[in-house]
mmCIF file of C-alpha atoms and ligand atoms in Angstrom:
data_model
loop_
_atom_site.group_PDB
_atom_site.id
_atom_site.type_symbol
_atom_site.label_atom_id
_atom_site.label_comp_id
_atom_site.label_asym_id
_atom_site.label_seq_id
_atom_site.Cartn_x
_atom_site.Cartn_y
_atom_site.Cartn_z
ATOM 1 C CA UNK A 263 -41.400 -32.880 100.227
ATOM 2 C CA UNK A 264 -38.961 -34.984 101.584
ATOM 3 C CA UNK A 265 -36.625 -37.638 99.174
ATOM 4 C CA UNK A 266 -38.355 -40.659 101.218
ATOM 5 C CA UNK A 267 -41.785 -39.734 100.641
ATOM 6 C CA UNK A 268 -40.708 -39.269 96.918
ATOM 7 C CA UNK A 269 -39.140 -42.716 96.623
ATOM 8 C CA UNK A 270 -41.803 -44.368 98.590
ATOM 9 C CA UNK A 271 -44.559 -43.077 96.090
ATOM 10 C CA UNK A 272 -42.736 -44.108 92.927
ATOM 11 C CA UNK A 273 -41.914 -47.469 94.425
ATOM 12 C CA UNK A 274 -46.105 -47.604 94.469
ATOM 13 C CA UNK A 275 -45.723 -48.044 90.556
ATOM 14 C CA UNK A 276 -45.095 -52.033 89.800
ATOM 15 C CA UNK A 277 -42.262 -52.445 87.140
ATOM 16 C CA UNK A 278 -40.429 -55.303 85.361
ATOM 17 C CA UNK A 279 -36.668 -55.233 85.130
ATOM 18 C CA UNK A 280 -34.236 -54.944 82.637
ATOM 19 C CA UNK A 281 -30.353 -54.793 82.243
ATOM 20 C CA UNK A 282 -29.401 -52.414 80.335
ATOM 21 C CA UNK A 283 -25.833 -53.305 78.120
ATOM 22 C CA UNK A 284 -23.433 -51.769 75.970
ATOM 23 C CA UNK A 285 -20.340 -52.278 74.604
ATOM 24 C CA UNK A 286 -16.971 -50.026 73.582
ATOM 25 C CA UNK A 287 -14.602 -52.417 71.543
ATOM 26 C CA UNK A 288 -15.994 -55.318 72.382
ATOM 27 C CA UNK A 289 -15.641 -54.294 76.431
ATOM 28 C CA UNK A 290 -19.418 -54.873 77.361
ATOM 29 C CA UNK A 291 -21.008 -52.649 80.591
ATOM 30 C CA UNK A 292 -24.448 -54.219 81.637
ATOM 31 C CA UNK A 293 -26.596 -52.332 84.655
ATOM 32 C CA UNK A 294 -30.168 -53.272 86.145
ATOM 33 C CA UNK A 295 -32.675 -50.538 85.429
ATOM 34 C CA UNK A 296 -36.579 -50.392 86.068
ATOM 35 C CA UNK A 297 -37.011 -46.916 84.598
ATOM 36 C CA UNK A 298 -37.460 -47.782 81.206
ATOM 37 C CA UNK A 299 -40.466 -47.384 78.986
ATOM 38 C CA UNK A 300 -42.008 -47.760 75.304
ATOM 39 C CA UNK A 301 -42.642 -44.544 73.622
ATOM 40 C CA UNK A 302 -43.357 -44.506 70.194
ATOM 41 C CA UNK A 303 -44.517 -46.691 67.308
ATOM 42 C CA UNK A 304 -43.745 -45.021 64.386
ATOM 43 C CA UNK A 305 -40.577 -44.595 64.462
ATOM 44 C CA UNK A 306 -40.257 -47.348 67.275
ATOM 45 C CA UNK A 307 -38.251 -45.653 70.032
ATOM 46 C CA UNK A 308 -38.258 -46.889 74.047
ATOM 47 C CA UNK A 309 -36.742 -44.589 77.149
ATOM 48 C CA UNK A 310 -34.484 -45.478 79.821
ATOM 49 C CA UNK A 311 -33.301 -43.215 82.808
ATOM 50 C CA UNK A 312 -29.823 -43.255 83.906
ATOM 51 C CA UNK A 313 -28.712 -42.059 87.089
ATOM 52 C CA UNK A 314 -25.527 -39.670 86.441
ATOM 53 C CA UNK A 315 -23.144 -40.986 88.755
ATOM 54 C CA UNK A 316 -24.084 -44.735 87.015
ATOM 55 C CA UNK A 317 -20.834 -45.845 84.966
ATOM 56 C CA UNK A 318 -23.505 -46.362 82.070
ATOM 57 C CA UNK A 319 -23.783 -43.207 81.297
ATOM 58 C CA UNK A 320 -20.875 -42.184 79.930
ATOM 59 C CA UNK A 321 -20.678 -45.928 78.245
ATOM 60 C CA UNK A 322 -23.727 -45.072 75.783
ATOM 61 C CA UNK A 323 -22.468 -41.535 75.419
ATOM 62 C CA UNK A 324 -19.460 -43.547 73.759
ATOM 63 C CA UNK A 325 -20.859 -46.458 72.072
ATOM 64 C CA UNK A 326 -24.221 -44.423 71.023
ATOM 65 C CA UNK A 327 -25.993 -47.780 71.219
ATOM 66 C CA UNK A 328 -27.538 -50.285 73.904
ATOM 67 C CA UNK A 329 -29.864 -52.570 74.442
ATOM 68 C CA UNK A 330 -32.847 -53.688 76.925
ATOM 69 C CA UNK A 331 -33.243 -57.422 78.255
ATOM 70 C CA UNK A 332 -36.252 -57.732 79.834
ATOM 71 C CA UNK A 333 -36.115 -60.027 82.656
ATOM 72 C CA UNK A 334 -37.522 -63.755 83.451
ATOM 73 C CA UNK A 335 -38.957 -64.275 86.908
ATOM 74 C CA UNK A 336 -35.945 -66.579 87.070
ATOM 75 C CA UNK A 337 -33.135 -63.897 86.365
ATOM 76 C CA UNK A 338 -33.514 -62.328 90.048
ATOM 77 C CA UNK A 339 -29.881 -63.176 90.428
ATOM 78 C CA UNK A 340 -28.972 -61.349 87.276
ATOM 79 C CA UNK A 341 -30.821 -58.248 88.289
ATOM 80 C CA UNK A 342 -28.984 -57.699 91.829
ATOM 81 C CA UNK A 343 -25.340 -59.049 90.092
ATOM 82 C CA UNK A 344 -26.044 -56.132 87.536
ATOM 83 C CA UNK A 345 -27.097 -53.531 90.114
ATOM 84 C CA UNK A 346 -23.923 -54.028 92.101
ATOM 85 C CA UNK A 347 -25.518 -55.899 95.223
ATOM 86 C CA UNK A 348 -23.846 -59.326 94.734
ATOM 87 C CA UNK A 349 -20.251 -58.372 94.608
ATOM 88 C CA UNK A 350 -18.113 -60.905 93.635
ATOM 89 C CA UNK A 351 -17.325 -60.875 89.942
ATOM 90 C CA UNK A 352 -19.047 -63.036 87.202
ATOM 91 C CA UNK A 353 -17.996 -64.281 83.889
ATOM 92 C CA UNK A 354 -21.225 -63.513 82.215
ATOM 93 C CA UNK A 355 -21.806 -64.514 78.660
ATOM 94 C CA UNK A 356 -23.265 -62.273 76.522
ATOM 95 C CA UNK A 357 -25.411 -63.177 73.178
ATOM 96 C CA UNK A 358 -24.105 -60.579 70.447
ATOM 97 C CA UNK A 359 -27.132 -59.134 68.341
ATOM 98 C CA UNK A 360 -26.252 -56.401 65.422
ATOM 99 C CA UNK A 361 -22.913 -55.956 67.328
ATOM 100 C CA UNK A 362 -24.493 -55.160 70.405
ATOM 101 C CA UNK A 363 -24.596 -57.532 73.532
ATOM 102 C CA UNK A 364 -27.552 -58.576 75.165
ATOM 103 C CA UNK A 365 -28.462 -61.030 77.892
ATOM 104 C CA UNK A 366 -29.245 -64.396 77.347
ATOM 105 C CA UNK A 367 -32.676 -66.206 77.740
ATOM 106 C CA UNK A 368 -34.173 -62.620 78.934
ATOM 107 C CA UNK A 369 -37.687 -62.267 77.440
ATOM 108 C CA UNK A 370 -37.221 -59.746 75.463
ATOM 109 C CA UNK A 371 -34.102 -58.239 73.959
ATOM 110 C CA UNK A 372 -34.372 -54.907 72.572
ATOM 111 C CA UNK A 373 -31.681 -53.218 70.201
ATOM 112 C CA UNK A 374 -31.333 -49.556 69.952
ATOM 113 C CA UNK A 375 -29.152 -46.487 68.388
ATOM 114 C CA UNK A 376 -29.312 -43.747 70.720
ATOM 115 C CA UNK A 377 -32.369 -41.434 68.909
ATOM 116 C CA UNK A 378 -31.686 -38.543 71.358
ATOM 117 C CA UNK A 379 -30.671 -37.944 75.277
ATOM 118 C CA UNK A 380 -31.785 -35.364 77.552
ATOM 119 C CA UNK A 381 -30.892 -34.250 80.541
ATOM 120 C CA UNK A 382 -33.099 -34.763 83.923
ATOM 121 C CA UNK A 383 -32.282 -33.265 86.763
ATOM 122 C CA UNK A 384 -29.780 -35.935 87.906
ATOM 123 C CA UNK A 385 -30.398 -38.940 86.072
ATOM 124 C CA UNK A 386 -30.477 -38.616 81.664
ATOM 125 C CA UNK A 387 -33.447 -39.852 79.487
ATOM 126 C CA UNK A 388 -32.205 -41.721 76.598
ATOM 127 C CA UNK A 389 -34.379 -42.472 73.732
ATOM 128 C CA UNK A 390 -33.270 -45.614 71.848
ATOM 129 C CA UNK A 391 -34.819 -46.497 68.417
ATOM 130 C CA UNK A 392 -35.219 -49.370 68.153
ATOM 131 C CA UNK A 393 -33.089 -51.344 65.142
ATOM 132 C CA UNK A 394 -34.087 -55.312 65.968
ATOM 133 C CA UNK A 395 -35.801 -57.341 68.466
ATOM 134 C CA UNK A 396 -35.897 -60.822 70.555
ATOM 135 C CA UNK A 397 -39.000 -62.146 72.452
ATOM 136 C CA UNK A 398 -39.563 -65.559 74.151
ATOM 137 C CA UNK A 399 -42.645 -66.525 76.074
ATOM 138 C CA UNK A 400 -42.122 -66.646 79.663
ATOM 139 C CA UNK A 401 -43.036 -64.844 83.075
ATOM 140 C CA UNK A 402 -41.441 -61.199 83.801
ATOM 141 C CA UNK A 403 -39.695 -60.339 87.309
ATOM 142 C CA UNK A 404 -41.296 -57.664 88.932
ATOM 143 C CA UNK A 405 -40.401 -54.628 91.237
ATOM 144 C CA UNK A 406 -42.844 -53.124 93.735
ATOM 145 C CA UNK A 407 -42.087 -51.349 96.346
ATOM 146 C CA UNK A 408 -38.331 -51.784 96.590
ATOM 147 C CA UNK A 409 -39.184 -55.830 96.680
ATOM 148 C CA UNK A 410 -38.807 -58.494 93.557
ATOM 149 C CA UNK A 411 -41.638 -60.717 93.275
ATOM 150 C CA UNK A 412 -43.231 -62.312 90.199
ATOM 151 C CA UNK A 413 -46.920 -61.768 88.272
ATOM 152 C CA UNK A 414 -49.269 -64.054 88.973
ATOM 153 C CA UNK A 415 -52.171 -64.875 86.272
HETATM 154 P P1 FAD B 101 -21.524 -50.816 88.044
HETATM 155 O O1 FAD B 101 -22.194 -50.552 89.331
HETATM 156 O O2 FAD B 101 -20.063 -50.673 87.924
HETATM 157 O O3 FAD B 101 -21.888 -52.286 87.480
HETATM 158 C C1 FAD B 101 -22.959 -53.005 87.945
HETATM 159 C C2 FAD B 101 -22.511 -54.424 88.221
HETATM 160 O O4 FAD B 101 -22.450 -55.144 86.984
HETATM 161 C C3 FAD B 101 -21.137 -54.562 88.864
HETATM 162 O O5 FAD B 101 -21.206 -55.613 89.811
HETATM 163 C C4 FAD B 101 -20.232 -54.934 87.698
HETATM 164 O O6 FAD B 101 -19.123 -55.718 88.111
HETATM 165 C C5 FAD B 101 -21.185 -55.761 86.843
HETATM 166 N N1 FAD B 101 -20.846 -55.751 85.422
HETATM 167 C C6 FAD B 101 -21.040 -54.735 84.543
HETATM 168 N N2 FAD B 101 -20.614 -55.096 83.336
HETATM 169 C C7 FAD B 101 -20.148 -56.366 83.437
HETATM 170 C C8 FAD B 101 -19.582 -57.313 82.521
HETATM 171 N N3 FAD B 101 -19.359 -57.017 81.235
HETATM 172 N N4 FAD B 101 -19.243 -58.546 82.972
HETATM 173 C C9 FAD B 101 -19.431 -58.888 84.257
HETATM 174 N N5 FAD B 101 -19.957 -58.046 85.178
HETATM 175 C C10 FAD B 101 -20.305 -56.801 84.768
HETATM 176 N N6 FAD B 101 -30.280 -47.010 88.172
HETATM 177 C C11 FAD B 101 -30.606 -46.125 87.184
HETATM 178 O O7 FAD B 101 -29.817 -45.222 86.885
HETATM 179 N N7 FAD B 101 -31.800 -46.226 86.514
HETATM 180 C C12 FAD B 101 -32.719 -47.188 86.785
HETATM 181 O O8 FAD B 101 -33.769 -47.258 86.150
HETATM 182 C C13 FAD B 101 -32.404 -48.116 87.826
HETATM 183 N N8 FAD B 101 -33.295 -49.089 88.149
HETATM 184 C C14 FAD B 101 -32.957 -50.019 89.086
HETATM 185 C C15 FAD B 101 -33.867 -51.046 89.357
HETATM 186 C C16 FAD B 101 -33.571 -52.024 90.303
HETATM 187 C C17 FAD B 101 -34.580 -53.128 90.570
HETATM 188 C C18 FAD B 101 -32.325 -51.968 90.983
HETATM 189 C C19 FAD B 101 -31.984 -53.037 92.002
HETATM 190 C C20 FAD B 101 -31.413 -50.955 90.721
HETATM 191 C C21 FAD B 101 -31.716 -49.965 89.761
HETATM 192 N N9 FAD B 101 -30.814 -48.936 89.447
HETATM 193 C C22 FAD B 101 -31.148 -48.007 88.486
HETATM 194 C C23 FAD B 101 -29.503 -48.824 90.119
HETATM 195 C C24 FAD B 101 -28.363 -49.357 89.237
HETATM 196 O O9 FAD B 101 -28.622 -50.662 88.768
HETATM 197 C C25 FAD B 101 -27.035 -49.390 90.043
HETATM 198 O O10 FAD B 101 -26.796 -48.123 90.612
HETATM 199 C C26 FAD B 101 -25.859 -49.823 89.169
HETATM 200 O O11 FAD B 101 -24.817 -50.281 89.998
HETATM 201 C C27 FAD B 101 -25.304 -48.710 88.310
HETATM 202 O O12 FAD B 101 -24.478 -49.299 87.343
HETATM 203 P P2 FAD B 101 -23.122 -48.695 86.808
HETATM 204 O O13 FAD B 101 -23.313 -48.403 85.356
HETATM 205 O O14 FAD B 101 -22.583 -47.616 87.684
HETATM 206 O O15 FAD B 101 -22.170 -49.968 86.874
#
């Protein structure tokens, strides 16, 4: 099986998006990510997969916390800015929630101590528990098929 065929049948599964941030003395690290899931009520813990050569990695090996902001259909911009694909350099301004930063008018922000990590072939599952939560009403951005688009009701 070829690594095309492989991305092309994942990118069949329709995802939000969420930046993923952390923060090491105050020096916050934000990154778009789309593999990210809920996993457990009781205790409350979410996943996220991080790619090994991503700077993030070794940011929440450090801090041993992050958080989630799910996106708004209008935070498109944020999503590419945070995956590297708009390039010039943004003053963004973070919202600071039990010390950890998180981006602003997302619809949900989640905050989480790392619970445990394991290693994935090349990308690392972390489990965060989760310690508080944000929510706003509002429409998610989605991610299908290697396209944005938004969920229509
Ligand atoms: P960098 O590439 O260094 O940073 C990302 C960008 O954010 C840079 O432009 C940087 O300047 C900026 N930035 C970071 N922190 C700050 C700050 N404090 N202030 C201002 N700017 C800042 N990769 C995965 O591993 N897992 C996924 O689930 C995943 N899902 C994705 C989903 C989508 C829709 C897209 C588009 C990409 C996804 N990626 C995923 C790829 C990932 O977002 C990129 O590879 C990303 O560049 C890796 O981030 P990094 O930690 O190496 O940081």
């Amino acid at each position: 099986m070829d690594d095309r065929m492989f991305r092309n049948a994942m990118g069949q599964f329709a995802t939000g998006v969420t930046v993923i941030t952390t923060a090491i003395d105050d020096e916050v690290h934000g990154m778009t990510a789309n593999a990210f899931m809920s996993v457990s009520l009781s205790p409350k813990l979410i996943s996220v997969s991080i790619d090994d050569r991503a700077q993030m990695k070794e940011k929440i090996n450090q801090s041993g916390k992050f958080s989630v902001s799910i996106l708004s259909e209008k935070q498109q911009e944020m999503s590419m800015y945070f995956a590297g694909q708009i390039k010039e350099k943004r003053d963004i301004d973070f919202k600071w929630v039990n010390g950890i930063p998180v981006l602003k008018d997302s619809l949900a922000n989640i905050i989480c101590n790392v619970y445990a990590s394991h290693q994935a072939g090349d990308h690392t599952l972390y489990i965060g528990e989760v310690i508080d939560l944000q929510l706003v009403e509002g429409t998610p951005l989605a991610f299908y098929k290697g396209k944005y688009g938004k969920i229509v009701s």
